[in-house]
Tab-separated table of C-alpha atoms in Angstrom:
chain	number	residue	atom	x	y	z
A	1	MET	CA	63.958	138.017	143.875
A	2	LEU	CA	65.666	135.993	140.835
A	3	LYS	CA	65.411	133.117	143.914
A	4	ARG	CA	61.858	132.811	144.350
A	5	LEU	CA	62.154	131.471	139.996
A	6	ILE	CA	63.711	128.856	141.206
A	7	GLY	CA	62.478	125.409	140.966
A	8	TYR	CA	63.762	122.239	142.638
A	9	CYS	CA	63.651	118.345	141.833
A	10	VAL	CA	66.078	116.218	144.050
A	11	CYS	CA	65.831	113.035	141.385
A	12	LEU	CA	67.948	109.025	141.020
A	13	LEU	CA	69.268	110.203	138.187
A	14	SER	CA	73.180	110.784	137.313
A	15	ALA	CA	74.282	114.651	136.305
A	16	ALA	CA	75.685	112.865	132.839
A	17	SER	CA	72.261	112.248	131.979
A	18	ALA	CA	70.509	115.318	133.387
A	19	SER	CA	72.619	117.080	130.493
A	20	ALA	CA	71.940	114.622	127.752
A	21	ALA	CA	68.466	115.296	128.020
A	22	ALA	CA	68.039	119.204	127.488
A	23	ASP	CA	68.395	121.023	124.759
A	24	PRO	CA	70.858	123.202	124.606
A	25	ALA	CA	70.460	125.424	121.768
A	26	PRO	CA	69.053	129.024	122.160
A	27	ALA	CA	65.573	129.888	121.216
A	28	GLY	CA	66.687	132.689	118.318
A	29	PHE	CA	69.376	131.831	117.611
A	30	VAL	CA	70.531	129.789	114.063
A	31	THR	CA	74.959	129.489	113.255
A	32	LYS	CA	76.102	128.402	110.126
A	33	ALA	CA	78.535	126.110	111.762
A	34	ALA	CA	78.469	122.496	111.302
A	35	GLN	CA	79.853	122.477	115.315
A	36	ALA	CA	79.674	124.552	117.794
A	37	TYR	CA	80.067	126.146	121.350
A	38	MET	CA	80.518	128.459	123.341
A	39	ILE	CA	80.964	129.257	126.977
A	40	GLU	CA	80.966	132.106	130.034
A	41	ALA	CA	84.485	131.915	131.488
A	42	SER	CA	83.170	133.002	134.998
A	43	THR	CA	80.032	131.137	135.424
A	44	GLY	CA	80.935	128.754	132.948
A	45	THR	CA	77.180	128.728	131.404
A	46	VAL	CA	76.624	127.612	128.149
A	47	LEU	CA	76.017	130.111	125.438
A	48	LEU	CA	75.662	128.300	122.199
A	49	ALA	CA	75.566	124.501	121.793
A	50	LYS	CA	75.685	122.766	118.307
A	51	ASN	CA	77.106	119.201	117.362
A	52	GLU	CA	79.178	120.291	120.169
A	53	ASP	CA	80.151	116.414	120.599
A	54	GLN	CA	80.526	114.902	116.966
A	55	ALA	CA	84.091	114.711	116.101
A	56	PHE	CA	86.057	116.206	112.960
A	57	SER	CA	89.221	116.508	111.968
A	58	PRO	CA	91.256	119.203	114.093
A	59	ALA	CA	93.136	119.958	111.730
A	60	SER	CA	95.284	123.344	112.087
A	61	LEU	CA	93.548	124.065	115.848
A	62	ALA	CA	95.713	120.124	117.106
A	63	LYS	CA	98.166	122.774	117.487
A	64	LEU	CA	97.197	123.932	120.191
A	65	MET	CA	97.198	120.943	122.144
A	66	THR	CA	101.060	121.070	121.047
A	67	MET	CA	100.950	124.454	122.316
A	68	ASP	CA	99.000	122.874	125.751
A	69	ILE	CA	101.940	120.413	126.505
A	70	VAL	CA	104.735	122.850	125.296
A	71	PHE	CA	103.740	125.651	128.189
A	72	ALA	CA	103.240	122.688	130.561
A	73	SER	CA	106.753	121.997	130.445
A	74	LEU	CA	107.751	125.825	130.678
A	75	LYS	CA	105.771	125.816	133.787
A	76	GLY	CA	107.054	122.751	135.247
A	77	GLY	CA	110.684	124.018	134.866
A	78	GLU	CA	111.793	120.646	132.558
A	79	ILE	CA	112.479	123.051	129.373
A	80	THR	CA	113.260	126.964	129.499
A	81	LEU	CA	112.642	129.503	126.827
A	82	ASP	CA	116.062	129.664	125.965
A	83	THR	CA	115.927	125.654	125.804
A	84	ASP	CA	116.618	125.025	121.613
A	85	TYR	CA	116.325	121.823	119.950
A	86	PRO	CA	117.134	121.185	116.157
A	87	VAL	CA	116.094	121.638	112.962
A	88	SER	CA	115.874	117.716	111.615
A	89	GLU	CA	115.198	116.500	108.107
A	90	PHE	CA	111.877	115.953	108.534
A	91	ALA	CA	111.235	119.077	110.104
A	92	TRP	CA	112.573	120.966	107.956
A	93	ARG	CA	110.636	118.902	104.568
A	94	THR	CA	107.314	117.859	106.264
A	95	GLY	CA	106.928	121.554	107.774
A	96	GLY	CA	109.669	123.863	106.745
A	97	ALA	CA	109.709	125.833	102.950
A	98	PRO	CA	109.592	122.892	100.755
A	99	SER	CA	106.003	122.252	102.349
A	100	ARG	CA	104.534	125.215	101.373
A	101	THR	CA	102.691	125.257	104.319
A	102	ALA	CA	102.578	127.711	107.111
A	103	THR	CA	106.040	127.232	108.177
A	104	MET	CA	108.194	130.008	110.201
A	105	PHE	CA	111.382	128.916	107.541
A	106	ALA	CA	113.791	127.338	110.239
A	107	SER	CA	116.781	126.153	108.434
A	108	LEU	CA	117.999	123.117	107.760
A	109	LYS	CA	120.478	122.014	110.713
A	110	SER	CA	120.072	124.709	112.553
A	111	ARG	CA	119.188	125.237	116.023
A	112	VAL	CA	115.997	127.340	116.685
A	113	ARG	CA	115.187	128.466	121.011
A	114	VAL	CA	111.919	127.166	122.188
A	115	GLU	CA	110.850	131.034	122.715
A	116	ASP	CA	111.265	131.485	118.841
A	117	LEU	CA	109.608	128.095	118.218
A	118	VAL	CA	106.662	128.652	119.995
A	119	LYS	CA	106.559	132.000	118.221
A	120	GLY	CA	106.194	130.199	115.553
A	121	VAL	CA	103.121	128.082	116.164
A	122	ALA	CA	100.956	130.415	118.108
A	123	ILE	CA	101.692	133.741	115.268
A	124	GLN	CA	101.540	132.291	112.477
A	125	GLY	CA	100.371	128.025	113.005
A	126	ALA	CA	103.727	126.637	111.571
A	127	ASN	CA	104.125	123.121	110.965
A	128	ASP	CA	107.757	123.165	111.189
A	129	SER	CA	107.947	124.964	114.363
A	130	CYS	CA	104.949	121.648	115.543
A	131	ILE	CA	107.400	118.849	114.313
A	132	ILE	CA	110.663	120.670	115.291
A	133	LEU	CA	108.854	120.748	119.251
A	134	ALA	CA	107.896	117.254	118.779
A	135	GLU	CA	110.963	115.861	117.996
A	136	GLY	CA	113.337	117.930	120.489
A	137	MET	CA	110.856	116.737	123.509
A	138	SER	CA	109.927	113.528	122.538
A	139	GLY	CA	111.983	111.481	120.575
A	140	THR	CA	109.922	111.241	117.738
A	141	GLU	CA	107.030	113.045	116.483
A	142	GLU	CA	104.795	110.232	117.260
A	143	ASN	CA	105.601	110.242	121.194
A	144	PHE	CA	104.701	113.505	121.502
A	145	ALA	CA	101.108	112.552	119.461
A	146	ALA	CA	100.846	110.084	122.120
A	147	ALA	CA	101.359	112.375	125.020
A	148	MET	CA	99.026	115.495	123.246
A	149	THR	CA	96.290	112.198	123.299
A	150	ARG	CA	97.152	111.601	126.765
A	151	ARG	CA	96.898	115.303	128.200
A	152	ALA	CA	94.027	115.649	126.040
A	153	GLN	CA	92.071	112.747	128.363
A	154	THR	CA	93.634	114.154	131.433
A	155	LEU	CA	91.605	117.845	130.923
A	156	GLY	CA	88.666	116.112	129.897
A	157	MET	CA	89.185	115.897	126.151
A	158	THR	CA	87.446	112.310	125.786
A	159	LYS	CA	86.860	112.428	122.222
A	160	SER	CA	89.960	114.003	121.252
A	161	ILE	CA	92.989	111.869	119.602
A	162	PHE	CA	96.363	113.661	117.952
A	163	GLY	CA	97.644	111.579	115.393
A	164	ASN	CA	100.317	114.428	115.047
A	165	SER	CA	102.056	117.933	116.056
A	166	THR	CA	100.870	119.705	113.544
A	167	GLY	CA	97.623	118.243	112.445
A	168	LEU	CA	98.474	118.157	108.579
A	169	PRO	CA	96.446	114.923	106.946
A	170	ASP	CA	97.273	111.792	108.860
A	171	GLY	CA	94.380	109.464	107.300
A	172	GLY	CA	91.953	110.724	109.796
A	173	LYS	CA	93.613	109.014	112.736
A	174	SER	CA	92.616	112.942	114.363
A	175	LYS	CA	89.624	114.153	115.649
A	176	THR	CA	88.151	116.797	117.976
A	177	THR	CA	84.836	117.955	119.197
A	178	ALA	CA	83.693	121.324	119.790
A	179	ARG	CA	82.690	121.465	123.430
A	180	ASP	CA	86.671	119.595	124.084
A	181	MET	CA	88.720	122.840	121.984
A	182	VAL	CA	86.539	125.249	124.486
A	183	THR	CA	87.730	122.695	126.974
A	184	LEU	CA	91.581	123.259	125.929
A	185	ALA	CA	91.165	126.980	124.995
A	186	ALA	CA	89.974	127.618	129.288
A	187	ASP	CA	92.868	125.707	129.667
A	188	LEU	CA	95.431	127.604	127.861
A	189	GLN	CA	94.451	130.645	128.743
A	190	GLN	CA	93.557	129.761	132.926
A	191	THR	CA	96.799	127.465	133.419
A	192	TYR	CA	99.674	129.621	131.247
A	193	PRO	CA	98.459	132.969	132.012
A	194	ALA	CA	102.955	134.189	131.202
A	195	TYR	CA	102.425	132.069	128.294
A	196	TYR	CA	99.201	132.583	126.272
A	197	PRO	CA	100.229	136.039	124.709
A	198	TYR	CA	101.809	134.554	122.264
A	199	PHE	CA	98.534	133.697	121.209
A	200	ALA	CA	97.741	137.750	120.758
A	201	GLN	CA	100.999	138.787	119.428
A	202	ALA	CA	100.421	141.017	116.204
A	203	ASP	CA	103.170	139.367	113.831
A	204	PHE	CA	106.792	138.431	114.140
A	205	GLU	CA	110.141	137.978	112.004
A	206	TRP	CA	112.510	134.442	111.566
A	207	ASN	CA	115.339	134.210	108.665
A	208	LYS	CA	114.375	137.956	108.066
A	209	ILE	CA	111.059	136.719	106.908
A	210	PHE	CA	107.708	138.482	108.168
A	211	GLN	CA	104.909	138.024	109.346
A	212	ARG	CA	101.628	138.231	110.323
A	213	ASN	CA	99.713	136.888	113.081
A	214	ARG	CA	97.085	134.274	111.003
A	215	ASN	CA	93.739	134.440	113.561
A	216	PRO	CA	91.455	136.820	111.570
A	217	LEU	CA	89.712	138.602	114.901
A	218	LEU	CA	92.594	140.105	116.144
A	219	GLY	CA	92.213	143.484	115.596
A	220	LEU	CA	88.856	143.881	114.629
A	221	GLY	CA	87.900	145.816	117.996
A	222	LEU	CA	86.198	142.234	119.611
A	223	GLY	CA	89.037	142.297	122.304
A	224	ALA	CA	89.793	138.869	120.883
A	225	ASP	CA	92.841	137.535	122.498
A	226	GLY	CA	93.714	134.145	120.657
A	227	LEU	CA	93.610	131.407	119.284
A	228	ALA	CA	93.775	128.909	116.005
A	229	THR	CA	91.863	128.452	112.598
A	230	GLY	CA	91.999	125.473	111.303
A	231	PHE	CA	90.833	124.035	107.471
A	232	ALA	CA	90.494	120.189	106.647
A	233	GLU	CA	89.464	118.978	102.858
A	234	GLY	CA	85.859	117.938	103.349
A	235	GLU	CA	85.155	118.685	106.647
A	236	GLY	CA	85.798	122.870	105.841
A	237	TYR	CA	86.719	125.653	107.897
A	238	SER	CA	87.555	125.820	111.976
A	239	ILE	CA	88.357	128.298	114.378
A	240	VAL	CA	89.093	128.243	118.207
A	241	ALA	CA	88.753	131.655	119.772
A	242	SER	CA	88.594	133.880	122.673
A	243	VAL	CA	87.510	137.314	124.131
A	244	GLN	CA	87.837	139.445	126.828
A	245	ARG	CA	86.198	142.601	126.934
A	246	ASP	CA	84.147	144.821	129.313
A	247	GLY	CA	85.064	142.030	132.453
A	248	LYS	CA	83.819	139.414	130.003
A	249	ARG	CA	85.826	136.461	128.379
A	250	LEU	CA	84.236	133.966	126.299
A	251	PHE	CA	85.910	130.870	124.497
A	252	LEU	CA	84.277	129.870	121.069
A	253	ALA	CA	84.983	126.323	118.798
A	254	LEU	CA	83.321	127.004	115.785
A	255	GLY	CA	83.764	123.921	113.024
A	256	GLY	CA	82.068	122.641	109.152
A	257	ILE	CA	82.214	126.203	107.366
A	258	ALA	CA	82.172	126.717	104.099
A	259	SER	CA	84.261	129.732	103.357
A	260	ASP	CA	87.469	131.322	104.888
A	261	LYS	CA	85.377	134.830	104.562
A	262	GLU	CA	82.181	133.060	106.517
A	263	ARG	CA	84.218	131.359	109.335
A	264	THR	CA	85.588	135.192	110.647
A	265	ASP	CA	82.042	137.010	109.465
A	266	GLU	CA	80.263	134.138	111.471
A	267	ALA	CA	83.127	133.627	115.049
A	268	LYS	CA	82.287	137.697	114.665
A	269	ARG	CA	78.484	137.676	114.771
A	270	ILE	CA	78.353	134.766	117.084
A	271	LEU	CA	81.085	136.633	119.506
A	272	GLU	CA	78.948	140.304	119.743
A	273	TRP	CA	76.129	138.169	120.531
A	274	GLY	CA	77.459	136.469	123.485
A	275	LEU	CA	79.205	139.600	125.083
A	276	THR	CA	76.028	142.450	124.166
A	277	SER	CA	72.976	140.221	124.586
A	278	PHE	CA	73.990	138.598	127.800
A	279	GLU	CA	74.459	139.422	132.127
A	280	THR	CA	75.830	138.119	135.248
A	281	ARG	CA	73.369	136.705	137.748
A	282	GLN	CA	74.256	135.356	140.709
A	283	ILE	CA	71.746	133.022	142.744
A	284	PHE	CA	73.648	131.620	145.945
A	285	ALA	CA	76.455	133.116	147.367
A	286	GLU	CA	78.700	131.460	148.805
A	287	LYS	CA	77.891	128.619	151.104
A	288	GLU	CA	74.976	129.250	150.568
A	289	VAL	CA	72.571	126.227	151.126
A	290	VAL	CA	71.493	125.439	148.014
A	291	GLY	CA	68.585	122.410	149.167
A	292	SER	CA	69.179	118.989	151.185
A	293	ALA	CA	70.143	115.222	150.281
A	294	SER	CA	68.557	112.565	152.189
A	295	VAL	CA	70.975	110.477	154.533
A	296	TYR	CA	70.164	106.672	155.568
A	297	GLY	CA	71.096	105.224	159.116
A	298	GLY	CA	72.124	108.900	160.112
A	299	GLN	CA	71.454	110.835	163.663
A	300	SER	CA	69.826	113.411	161.196
A	301	GLY	CA	67.849	112.231	158.440
A	302	SER	CA	69.254	114.632	155.422
A	303	VAL	CA	72.027	116.652	155.098
A	304	ASN	CA	72.963	120.330	153.740
A	305	LEU	CA	74.647	120.498	150.004
A	306	VAL	CA	76.095	124.483	149.422
A	307	ALA	CA	78.268	125.139	146.562
A	308	LYS	CA	81.849	126.298	147.366
A	309	THR	CA	81.863	129.560	145.686
A	310	PRO	CA	79.174	132.155	144.562
A	311	VAL	CA	76.914	130.613	141.837
A	312	SER	CA	76.458	132.870	138.816
A	313	VAL	CA	74.901	132.399	135.517
A	314	TYR	CA	75.236	134.748	132.029
A	315	ILE	CA	71.690	134.927	130.989
A	316	PRO	CA	69.994	136.925	127.993
A	317	VAL	CA	69.530	140.494	128.963
A	318	SER	CA	65.922	140.405	128.298
A	319	ASN	CA	65.290	136.479	129.419
A	320	PRO	CA	61.687	135.521	128.517
A	321	ASP	CA	62.455	132.186	130.323
A	322	ARG	CA	62.604	130.601	134.122
A	323	LEU	CA	65.473	129.815	135.431
A	324	ALA	CA	65.080	126.077	137.107
A	325	ALA	CA	67.862	124.210	139.450
A	326	ARG	CA	67.710	120.670	140.177
A	327	ILE	CA	70.148	118.772	143.004
A	328	ILE	CA	70.726	115.342	141.409
A	329	TYR	CA	72.813	112.819	143.943
A	330	ARG	CA	72.579	108.996	144.196
A	331	TRP	CA	69.536	109.146	146.942
A	332	PRO	CA	70.491	107.859	150.107
A	333	LEU	CA	73.869	109.314	151.254
A	334	THR	CA	74.494	106.405	153.912
A	335	ALA	CA	76.313	107.282	157.501
A	336	PRO	CA	78.189	108.040	158.308
A	337	VAL	CA	78.662	111.768	156.079
A	338	ALA	CA	81.763	113.774	156.156
A	339	ALA	CA	81.701	117.369	155.900
A	340	ASP	CA	82.770	118.859	153.071
A	341	ALA	CA	82.707	116.114	150.635
A	342	GLU	CA	81.035	116.329	147.033
A	343	ALA	CA	77.813	114.983	147.031
A	344	GLY	CA	75.995	116.310	144.063
A	345	THR	CA	75.294	118.105	141.650
A	346	LEU	CA	73.224	121.572	141.249
A	347	VAL	CA	71.860	121.738	137.477
A	348	ILE	CA	70.800	125.129	136.086
A	349	SER	CA	68.625	125.213	132.926
A	350	SER	CA	66.556	128.089	131.518
A	351	GLY	CA	63.810	127.497	128.586
A	352	GLY	CA	64.955	123.840	129.050
A	353	ARG	CA	68.403	123.957	128.049
A	354	VAL	CA	71.086	123.662	130.616
A	355	LEU	CA	73.355	126.339	131.316
A	356	ARG	CA	75.955	125.604	134.329
A	357	GLU	CA	75.992	122.499	136.441
A	358	VAL	CA	78.148	123.291	139.770
A	359	PRO	CA	79.522	120.662	142.623
A	360	LEU	CA	77.221	120.419	145.936
A	361	PHE	CA	79.146	119.269	149.135
A	362	THR	CA	78.151	119.048	152.181
A	363	ALA	CA	77.537	121.488	155.014
A	364	GLN	CA	78.820	119.210	157.846
A	365	SER	CA	78.802	115.379	158.959
A	366	VAL	CA	76.106	113.481	160.115
A	367	ALA	CA	77.177	110.640	162.623
A	368	GLU	CA	75.787	106.694	162.305
A	369	GLY	CA	72.594	106.781	163.638
A	370	SER	CA	70.866	104.249	166.779
A	371	LEU	CA	69.981	100.776	165.617
A	372	THR	CA	66.321	101.779	165.432
A	373	SER	CA	66.447	104.367	163.456
A	374	ARG	CA	69.071	102.117	160.708
A	375	ALA	CA	66.080	99.741	160.838
A	376	VAL	CA	63.372	102.285	160.270
A	377	ASP	CA	65.959	104.198	157.522
A	378	ALA	CA	65.608	100.275	156.313
A	379	LEU	CA	61.980	99.739	155.518
A	380	LEU	CA	61.951	103.628	154.376
A	381	GLU	CA	64.904	103.152	151.868
A	382	LEU	CA	63.116	99.812	150.738
A	383	GLY	CA	59.614	101.635	150.022
A	384	GLU	CA	61.307	104.569	148.137
A	385	SER	CA	63.620	102.432	146.359
A	386	VAL	CA	60.670	100.909	145.038
A	387	PHE	CA	58.575	103.653	144.402
A	388	PHE	CA	61.786	105.453	142.593
A	389	SER	CA	62.091	102.701	140.100
A	390	TRP	CA	58.707	101.870	139.521
A	391	LEU	CA	58.395	105.664	138.203
A	392	TRP	CA	61.653	104.832	135.947
A	393	ASP	CA	59.787	102.314	134.107
A	394	LYS	CA	57.317	104.097	133.864
A	395	ALA	CA	59.325	106.501	132.239
A	396	GLU	CA	61.466	104.203	130.390
A	397	GLY	CA	58.150	102.829	128.656
A	398	ALA	CA	56.412	105.961	127.456
């Protein structure tokens, strides 16, 4: 059984330190991209990671954050699909017909419905659509860009900064990472099911001009249903993609690719690998006891830890590596301990590569113990803390 292959280690480390120490690159798989990150959606398993936290210019990938802001406002009822916004001269010149960039050809001083603007961004990557939305919703594009950056931080995209709504060159102000882009793609697909399908619409017509979707993966039989491509001078081509096929959904971000064709070929190759070379394995059932944590000063010296949902991983079909898991928490927990309190993290790895991290919660409460038991625990804590500290110092000095 799979559980027999899992080893447990409880240690005085942070989850972030544990992740950073692992090698995230799958053995034997190489990508031409300078930055890459791919996860399986249902388990959150990391399938591919290469320089995933290395900053690069988002270019047109920034439009995905513009859509996230718009979708959130639609979902919250602040605007509707029938809300319309004016086309300013700035929007027309910077992103419209005179700009010779991706555009929906909105007419100067006209008004355009939000739904048409969303189609312009999601299908064509239209720069005028982005600016019209930004100005209409926030007064200025600068204000809207600040909202984009704040939203990114809320989503956990800690390394992303957005200087405008389009991704057009801004003097290097805008930055993102492959990991952050996957986080954003997952949010768009999972949080906004009513609006996400715009990314897969094959074409649209505006001002009597017919335009096809710019996503090169649509129609290749992959099951692709979004999201966007980008290009930055000196940094190359990028893409954020999502596929759903055979009950599996993958999110992928690639950056630093040499050509448009290579971007399409590489994305297709990686996604096919992710769809065909892995399978889902459940290793813990919902609320099954995963392990225990020491408790200081309690009526019990330990408390069981559980995950709130079944814990599964997405692993290679022919998996040569032994799965390992370790529970990470700040030793020891101090009584009283409440039931259902987040108390640690289960880190699951394979071949030294972190696959996923799962929060763990206390299965029961632990009340404060007697004065005698607390005194004994205090002595034990002192002795064990010195012991752990010595081990840590030895490891640091190695």
